[in-house]
Amino acid sequence: MPIWNNQIETMPRRELKELQLAKLRKLVSYTYDNVPFYRNKLDSMGLSPDSIRKLEDIRLLPFTTKDDLRDNYPFDLFATPMRNVVRIHASSGTTGKATVVGYTRKDLELWSEMMARIHSAGGVTNDDIAQISFGYGLFTGGFGHHYGLEKIGAAVIPASSGNTERQVQIMKDFGTTVLICTPSYALHIADVMAEMGIDPKRDLKLKYGLFGAEPWSESIRREIEKKMCLTATDNYGLSELIGPGVAGECLEKNGMHINEDSFLVEIIDPKSGECLIEGEKGELVITPLDKEALPLLRYRTKDLSIFSTGQCRCGRTTARIMKIMGRTDDMLIIRGVNVFPSQIEEALLEVDGIAPHYQIIVDRQKNIDILEVHVEVTDRLFFDEMKRIVEIETQIIDRLYAIIGIKVKLKLVEPRTIERSTGKAKRVIDKRNVY
Ligand code: ADP
Ligand code: ZN
């Protein structure tokens, strides 16, 4: 598979670090000169743009958080006058009030370049017909992928999300070869496909699926690949940094290559803020090095992952981040135990007869936290004998107990009864916050 930007993506790491340092120094001056929020912060910490002499000096700089963006809502962190801003997007607001981001013309060009690299890594070429089933709108998913694919020369179908039967019809009629959406929506499309009597092997031309915008496990990957007859890769980004385009997997499917010439990644301990070393799991802190409209220093993503500079067989020299294991703020504390929804998902999907559709409900009754898991059974199991169903229930409860150390209340539900999402799935309902 060709590498989109050979010069950058296979650059010796020492050169790459020099490039990052030069850009970081420029970035610090740029924010100091153009964003009062950063000027005040750096002044109060006794730092100036000259404080950055080597790459590790980034650790002297302050973090930026989602709250900083919210406090400066909507445009106060922009470094350019609105005259130079040509696009505005907002985050999905998964965890509260959305944050607003802006792009100059140069930022949009950068975004297309970052995306084109990720699409190439995921197998896309100018021969492909790519259907984007991410929502087009304030959410960055639709537009971000759109321009990257056009840059590569693929034929883009801006299907947007929703109207799933029509998505399948388009896929069939137009001969879609690449599908772009959230993994949960891909699963839903696959189910609708089956209901419509469409056999992907016989009726469709799908080859690659590039999925992202929410956490998904290896089991979900296998499920999508099997149901849709395609190769699925993961890609990652967030609106505050650019949107999708920060990192994406190559066909080795072993972690997402970071566009490191433009995004400097650190891993920290989310509690202490201390930097961790390669291979340790922690929170990603990312500094976008090239952004004009909304430059940020050390943005705390709240996303948990592992950083690796190990060689990849594809030939790229860029470091990778492993599958996102959740957000620091999706961690549930149940009776004092830390539980990540991703742990529950892995355990559920190991069981035969379970569909990859579930919901986690947390409640508090008489001051005790209750963890309830609703999961759909497959059609086959639904019509199976009761004994088999009870066996599966026990198997799941025991498995979850072994992994998280908590006895869950499990409810097996009928096929197609858990609400489907066309964007980011809402898998956790925490009712405790209401009290
Ligand atoms: P919001 O934070 O409101 O959801 P965005 O729409 O910008 O805003 O989404 C970015 C977030 O989506 C990331 O911080 C991360 O939590 C999640 N995300 C994006 N891509 C992936 C991915 N490939 N795997 C896991 N999570 C992802
Ligand atoms: Zn690779």
Short mmCIF file of C-alpha atoms and ligand atoms in Angstrom, two decimals, residues 66 70 90-99 139-141 211-216 234-240 243 247 256 299 301-303 323-327 424, ligand 1:
data_model
loop_
_atom_site.label_atom_id
_atom_site.label_comp_id
_atom_site.label_asym_id
_atom_site.label_seq_id
_atom_site.Cartn_x
_atom_site.Cartn_y
_atom_site.Cartn_z
CA LYS A 66 -11.72 21.23 28.18
CA ARG A 70 -15.50 26.20 28.00
CA ALA A 90 -18.04 22.11 17.75
CA SER A 91 -17.39 18.96 19.73
CA SER A 92 -20.22 16.46 20.09
CA GLY A 93 -20.77 17.44 23.70
CA THR A 94 -20.52 13.85 24.92
CA THR A 95 -19.49 15.02 28.37
CA GLY A 96 -21.26 18.35 28.77
CA LYS A 97 -21.36 21.70 27.04
CA ALA A 98 -19.81 21.53 23.59
CA THR A 99 -16.59 23.37 22.85
CA PHE A 139 -19.53 17.54 14.38
CA THR A 140 -16.12 17.26 12.72
CA GLY A 141 -16.46 13.66 11.49
CA PHE A 211 -14.08 3.71 11.91
CA GLY A 212 -13.58 6.01 14.86
CA ALA A 213 -14.99 8.75 17.10
CA GLU A 214 -15.78 6.33 19.94
CA PRO A 215 -14.07 3.47 21.73
CA TRP A 216 -14.45 -0.02 20.25
CA ASP A 234 -9.39 2.54 13.69
CA ASN A 235 -8.72 6.25 13.56
CA TYR A 236 -8.65 8.89 16.26
CA GLY A 237 -9.03 12.58 16.76
CA LEU A 238 -10.93 15.23 18.62
CA SER A 239 -12.40 18.51 17.58
CA GLU A 240 -10.25 20.57 19.96
CA GLY A 243 -11.18 16.64 14.43
CA ALA A 247 -3.84 9.23 14.28
CA MET A 256 -2.74 4.10 15.24
CA TYR A 299 -4.26 19.58 25.60
CA THR A 301 -7.65 14.68 26.01
CA LYS A 302 -8.87 12.51 28.92
CA ASP A 303 -8.42 9.56 26.55
CA LYS A 323 -6.62 1.42 20.92
CA ILE A 324 -8.21 4.01 23.19
CA MET A 325 -9.23 2.22 26.37
CA GLY A 326 -11.81 4.78 27.39
CA ARG A 327 -11.85 8.26 28.81
CA LYS A 424 -21.64 7.88 18.95
P1 ADP B 1 -16.72 14.94 22.42
O1 ADP B 1 -15.57 14.98 23.39
O2 ADP B 1 -17.80 15.88 22.78
O3 ADP B 1 -17.19 13.55 22.11
P2 ADP B 1 -15.50 15.04 19.76
O4 ADP B 1 -16.64 14.88 18.84
O5 ADP B 1 -14.44 15.96 19.37
O6 ADP B 1 -16.08 15.53 21.12
O7 ADP B 1 -14.94 13.60 20.03
C1 ADP B 1 -13.62 13.35 20.45
C2 ADP B 1 -13.58 12.20 21.40
O8 ADP B 1 -14.10 11.01 20.78
C3 ADP B 1 -12.19 11.81 21.81
O9 ADP B 1 -11.71 12.62 22.86
C4 ADP B 1 -12.36 10.36 22.22
O10 ADP B 1 -12.85 10.26 23.54
C5 ADP B 1 -13.40 9.87 21.26
N1 ADP B 1 -12.74 9.18 20.13
C6 ADP B 1 -12.43 9.67 18.91
N2 ADP B 1 -11.86 8.73 18.14
C7 ADP B 1 -11.78 7.61 18.88
C8 ADP B 1 -11.28 6.29 18.65
N3 ADP B 1 -10.75 5.92 17.50
N4 ADP B 1 -11.35 5.41 19.68
C9 ADP B 1 -11.87 5.77 20.86
N5 ADP B 1 -12.38 6.98 21.13
C10 ADP B 1 -12.33 7.89 20.16
#
